[in-house]
CSV table of C-alpha atoms in Angstrom, one decimal:
chain,number,residue,atom,x,y,z
A,259,UNK,CA,86.3,71.4,49.4
A,260,UNK,CA,87.5,69.8,46.2
A,261,UNK,CA,84.9,67.6,44.5
A,262,UNK,CA,85.7,63.9,44.8
A,263,UNK,CA,86.4,62.4,41.3
A,264,UNK,CA,84.1,59.6,40.6
A,265,UNK,CA,85.9,56.3,40.2
A,266,UNK,CA,84.9,54.7,37.0
A,267,UNK,CA,84.1,51.1,37.5
A,268,UNK,CA,85.7,48.6,35.2
A,269,UNK,CA,83.4,46.9,32.8
A,270,UNK,CA,83.4,43.2,33.3
A,271,UNK,CA,80.8,42.3,30.7
A,272,UNK,CA,81.7,39.4,28.3
A,273,UNK,CA,84.4,40.2,25.7
A,274,UNK,CA,84.8,36.8,24.0
A,275,UNK,CA,82.7,35.6,21.1
A,276,UNK,CA,80.8,32.4,21.1
A,277,UNK,CA,77.8,30.8,22.8
A,278,UNK,CA,77.1,31.6,26.4
A,279,UNK,CA,76.0,34.4,28.7
A,280,UNK,CA,79.5,35.0,30.1
A,281,UNK,CA,83.2,34.6,29.1
A,282,UNK,CA,83.5,31.4,31.2
A,283,UNK,CA,80.7,29.7,29.2
A,284,UNK,CA,82.1,31.1,26.0
A,285,UNK,CA,85.7,30.0,26.6
A,286,UNK,CA,84.8,26.6,28.1
A,287,UNK,CA,82.0,25.9,25.7
A,288,UNK,CA,79.8,24.8,28.6
A,289,UNK,CA,76.6,25.2,26.6
A,290,UNK,CA,77.7,22.7,24.1
A,291,UNK,CA,79.6,20.5,26.6
A,292,UNK,CA,76.6,20.1,28.9
A,293,UNK,CA,74.2,19.4,26.0
A,294,UNK,CA,76.1,16.3,24.9
A,295,UNK,CA,74.4,14.0,27.3
A,296,UNK,CA,71.0,12.6,26.5
A,297,UNK,CA,68.0,14.4,27.9
A,298,UNK,CA,65.5,12.8,30.3
A,299,UNK,CA,63.1,12.4,27.4
A,300,UNK,CA,65.8,10.6,25.3
A,301,UNK,CA,67.1,8.3,28.0
A,302,UNK,CA,66.0,4.7,28.1
A,303,UNK,CA,67.3,4.4,31.7
A,304,UNK,CA,68.3,7.1,34.2
A,305,UNK,CA,71.8,5.6,34.5
A,306,UNK,CA,72.6,6.6,31.0
A,307,UNK,CA,73.7,9.9,32.5
A,308,UNK,CA,76.3,8.2,34.7
A,309,UNK,CA,77.5,6.0,31.8
A,310,UNK,CA,77.9,8.9,29.4
A,311,UNK,CA,79.6,11.2,31.8
A,312,UNK,CA,82.2,8.6,32.8
A,313,UNK,CA,83.0,7.8,29.2
A,314,UNK,CA,82.8,11.3,27.8
A,315,UNK,CA,85.1,12.6,30.5
A,316,UNK,CA,87.4,9.7,29.7
A,317,UNK,CA,87.6,10.8,26.1
A,318,UNK,CA,88.6,14.3,27.2
A,319,UNK,CA,91.4,13.1,29.5
A,320,UNK,CA,92.6,10.8,26.7
A,321,UNK,CA,92.6,13.8,24.3
A,322,UNK,CA,94.8,15.7,26.7
A,323,UNK,CA,97.0,12.7,27.2
A,324,UNK,CA,97.6,12.3,23.4
A,325,UNK,CA,98.3,16.1,23.2
A,326,UNK,CA,101.1,15.6,25.7
A,327,UNK,CA,102.4,12.4,24.1
A,328,UNK,CA,102.7,14.0,20.7
A,329,UNK,CA,105.2,16.5,22.2
A,330,UNK,CA,107.0,13.6,24.1
A,331,UNK,CA,107.8,12.1,20.7
A,332,UNK,CA,109.4,15.4,19.6
A,333,UNK,CA,111.3,15.8,22.8
A,334,UNK,CA,112.7,12.3,22.6
A,335,UNK,CA,113.8,12.9,19.0
A,336,UNK,CA,115.3,16.2,20.1
A,337,UNK,CA,117.1,14.5,23.1
A,338,UNK,CA,115.3,16.8,25.5
A,339,UNK,CA,114.8,14.2,28.1
A,340,UNK,CA,113.6,16.3,31.1
A,341,UNK,CA,110.8,17.8,29.1
A,342,UNK,CA,109.7,14.4,27.7
A,343,UNK,CA,109.7,13.0,31.3
A,344,UNK,CA,107.6,15.9,32.6
A,345,UNK,CA,104.9,15.4,30.0
A,346,UNK,CA,104.9,11.6,30.4
A,347,UNK,CA,104.3,12.1,34.1
A,348,UNK,CA,101.3,14.4,33.3
A,349,UNK,CA,99.9,11.9,30.8
A,350,UNK,CA,100.4,9.1,33.3
A,351,UNK,CA,98.4,11.0,35.9
A,352,UNK,CA,95.6,11.4,33.4
A,353,UNK,CA,95.4,7.6,32.9
A,354,UNK,CA,95.3,7.3,36.7
A,355,UNK,CA,92.3,9.7,36.8
A,356,UNK,CA,90.3,7.8,34.2
A,357,UNK,CA,91.1,4.5,36.0
A,358,UNK,CA,89.8,6.0,39.3
A,359,UNK,CA,86.6,7.3,37.7
A,360,UNK,CA,85.8,3.8,36.5
A,361,UNK,CA,84.8,3.2,40.1
A,362,UNK,CA,81.7,5.3,39.5
A,363,UNK,CA,80.4,2.4,37.4
A,364,UNK,CA,80.2,0.2,40.4
A,365,UNK,CA,77.2,2.3,41.5
A,366,UNK,CA,75.3,1.0,38.5
A,367,UNK,CA,73.9,-2.5,39.3
A,368,UNK,CA,74.2,-5.3,36.7
A,369,UNK,CA,70.5,-5.2,36.1
A,370,UNK,CA,70.5,-1.4,35.7
A,371,UNK,CA,73.2,-1.8,33.0
A,372,UNK,CA,70.8,-4.1,31.1
A,373,UNK,CA,68.5,-1.2,31.0
A,374,UNK,CA,71.3,1.1,29.6
A,375,UNK,CA,72.7,-1.4,27.2
A,376,UNK,CA,70.0,-1.1,24.4
A,377,UNK,CA,70.8,2.7,24.2
A,378,UNK,CA,74.4,1.8,23.2
A,379,UNK,CA,73.4,0.3,19.9
A,380,UNK,CA,76.3,-1.7,18.5
A,381,UNK,CA,78.8,0.7,20.1
A,382,UNK,CA,81.9,-0.7,21.8
A,383,UNK,CA,84.8,0.6,23.9
A,384,UNK,CA,87.1,-0.8,21.2
A,385,UNK,CA,85.9,2.0,19.0
A,386,UNK,CA,87.0,4.7,21.4
A,387,UNK,CA,89.0,7.4,19.5
A,388,UNK,CA,90.9,8.2,22.6
A,389,UNK,CA,92.2,4.7,23.1
A,390,UNK,CA,93.0,4.3,19.5
A,391,UNK,CA,95.1,7.4,19.6
A,392,UNK,CA,96.8,6.2,22.9
A,393,UNK,CA,97.8,3.0,21.1
A,394,UNK,CA,99.1,4.9,18.1
A,395,UNK,CA,101.1,7.3,20.2
A,396,UNK,CA,102.5,4.5,22.4
A,397,UNK,CA,103.8,2.8,19.3
A,398,UNK,CA,105.3,6.1,18.0
A,399,UNK,CA,107.0,6.8,21.3
A,400,UNK,CA,108.5,3.4,21.4
A,401,UNK,CA,109.9,3.8,17.9
A,402,UNK,CA,111.4,7.2,18.8
A,403,UNK,CA,112.9,5.6,22.0
A,404,UNK,CA,114.3,2.6,20.1
A,405,UNK,CA,115.9,4.9,17.5
A,406,UNK,CA,117.4,6.9,20.3
A,407,UNK,CA,119.0,3.8,21.9
A,408,UNK,CA,120.3,2.6,18.6
A,409,UNK,CA,121.7,5.9,17.3
A,410,UNK,CA,123.5,6.7,20.5
A,411,UNK,CA,124.5,3.1,21.1
A,412,UNK,CA,123.2,3.2,24.7
A,413,UNK,CA,123.7,0.2,26.9
A,414,UNK,CA,120.6,0.2,29.0
A,415,UNK,CA,122.1,-2.4,31.4
A,416,UNK,CA,124.9,0.0,32.3
A,417,UNK,CA,122.5,2.9,32.4
A,418,UNK,CA,120.4,1.2,35.0
A,419,UNK,CA,123.4,0.0,37.0
A,420,UNK,CA,125.5,3.2,37.0
A,421,UNK,CA,123.4,6.2,36.0
A,422,UNK,CA,120.3,6.0,38.1
A,423,UNK,CA,120.0,9.8,38.5
A,424,UNK,CA,120.6,10.7,34.9
A,425,UNK,CA,117.9,12.5,32.8
A,426,UNK,CA,117.8,9.5,30.4
A,427,UNK,CA,117.3,7.1,33.3
A,428,UNK,CA,114.4,9.2,34.5
A,429,UNK,CA,112.9,9.2,31.0
A,430,UNK,CA,113.1,5.4,30.9
A,431,UNK,CA,111.3,5.1,34.2
A,432,UNK,CA,108.6,7.6,33.1
A,433,UNK,CA,108.0,5.5,30.0
A,434,UNK,CA,107.6,2.4,32.3
A,435,UNK,CA,105.2,4.4,34.6
A,436,UNK,CA,103.0,5.4,31.7
A,437,UNK,CA,103.0,1.9,30.2
A,438,UNK,CA,102.2,0.4,33.6
A,439,UNK,CA,99.3,2.9,34.1
A,440,UNK,CA,97.8,1.9,30.8
A,441,UNK,CA,98.0,-1.8,31.7
A,442,UNK,CA,96.4,-1.2,35.1
A,443,UNK,CA,93.6,0.7,33.5
A,444,UNK,CA,92.9,-2.2,31.1
A,445,UNK,CA,92.9,-4.6,34.1
A,446,UNK,CA,90.5,-2.4,36.1
A,447,UNK,CA,88.3,-2.0,33.0
A,448,UNK,CA,88.1,-5.7,32.6
A,449,UNK,CA,87.2,-6.3,36.2
A,450,UNK,CA,84.5,-3.6,36.1
A,451,UNK,CA,83.1,-5.2,32.9
A,452,UNK,CA,83.1,-8.7,34.5
A,453,UNK,CA,81.5,-7.3,37.7
A,454,UNK,CA,78.7,-5.8,35.4
A,455,UNK,CA,78.0,-8.4,32.8
A,456,UNK,CA,79.7,-11.5,34.2
A,457,UNK,CA,82.1,-14.1,32.7
A,458,UNK,CA,81.6,-16.0,29.4
A,459,UNK,CA,79.3,-13.2,28.1
A,460,UNK,CA,79.2,-11.3,24.9
A,461,UNK,CA,79.9,-7.5,24.7
A,462,UNK,CA,77.9,-4.9,22.7
A,463,UNK,CA,79.9,-5.5,19.5
A,464,UNK,CA,79.5,-9.3,19.7
A,465,UNK,CA,82.9,-9.7,21.3
A,466,UNK,CA,83.5,-12.2,24.1
A,467,UNK,CA,84.4,-10.4,27.3
A,468,UNK,CA,87.4,-12.7,27.6
A,469,UNK,CA,89.0,-10.9,24.7
A,470,UNK,CA,89.8,-8.1,27.1
A,471,UNK,CA,92.2,-10.4,28.9
A,472,UNK,CA,94.4,-10.7,25.9
A,473,UNK,CA,95.3,-7.0,26.2
A,474,UNK,CA,96.2,-7.1,29.8
A,475,UNK,CA,99.9,-8.0,29.2
A,476,UNK,CA,100.4,-5.8,26.2
A,477,UNK,CA,103.5,-3.6,26.7
A,478,UNK,CA,104.5,-0.6,24.6
A,479,UNK,CA,108.1,-0.6,25.6
A,480,UNK,CA,109.3,-4.2,25.5
A,481,UNK,CA,112.9,-3.3,25.6
A,482,UNK,CA,112.5,-1.7,29.0
A,483,UNK,CA,110.5,-4.6,30.4
A,484,UNK,CA,113.0,-7.2,29.0
A,485,UNK,CA,115.8,-5.1,30.7
A,486,UNK,CA,114.3,-5.9,34.1
A,487,UNK,CA,114.4,-9.6,33.3
A,488,UNK,CA,118.1,-9.3,32.2
A,489,UNK,CA,119.0,-7.4,35.4
A,490,UNK,CA,117.4,-10.1,37.5
A,491,UNK,CA,119.3,-12.8,35.6
A,492,UNK,CA,122.6,-10.9,36.0
A,493,UNK,CA,122.0,-10.6,39.7
A,494,UNK,CA,121.3,-14.3,40.0
A,495,UNK,CA,124.5,-15.1,38.1
A,496,UNK,CA,126.7,-13.6,40.9
């Protein structure tokens, strides 16, 4: 009988460089990622873990969102409407995810938050790099969109009345969806803050909580919102 040739087993040992015992840990950076939260010895209150995880994961989703939005700007400038729309929808879903995870903070009682609050120092959500970049990208996208409308002399009223299945129409609606999601997040964030520290109170940076309400009606794409008003007036005129 012929001898059976031994089958050489494939070597699945780590091949990537970096910290970690395996390639998953090395690629994902889990050793570093999971060390970013305060240890039990460092925490002033056990709910610091909840508070940090919610906000740190928010920063990650916002980082991804800004990554997508940077390409949206290029696609709008290059008149590649379908690709811009696809990435806007992805960025919008990211905003939806961070809005939903705010609900986790409801499981921290108002009194428990008072135990967490000293650990924050003078830190404030207004200092979030993710949200600052979202605001910056929103303004840049609006500028790219306004330039597009002006350069191509696009009549948005006619677009919305006659070209409702066109790639440009889909882009406009994706812009509105993203803008709306950001506004809804601000609203939910304000409600969670009020639920936690109450009305007529001062935030960690010395800012009255009512200041958050001034942001609720901020829109990144005023032309598209004004368009809806004009369509309603046009309809009423008939």
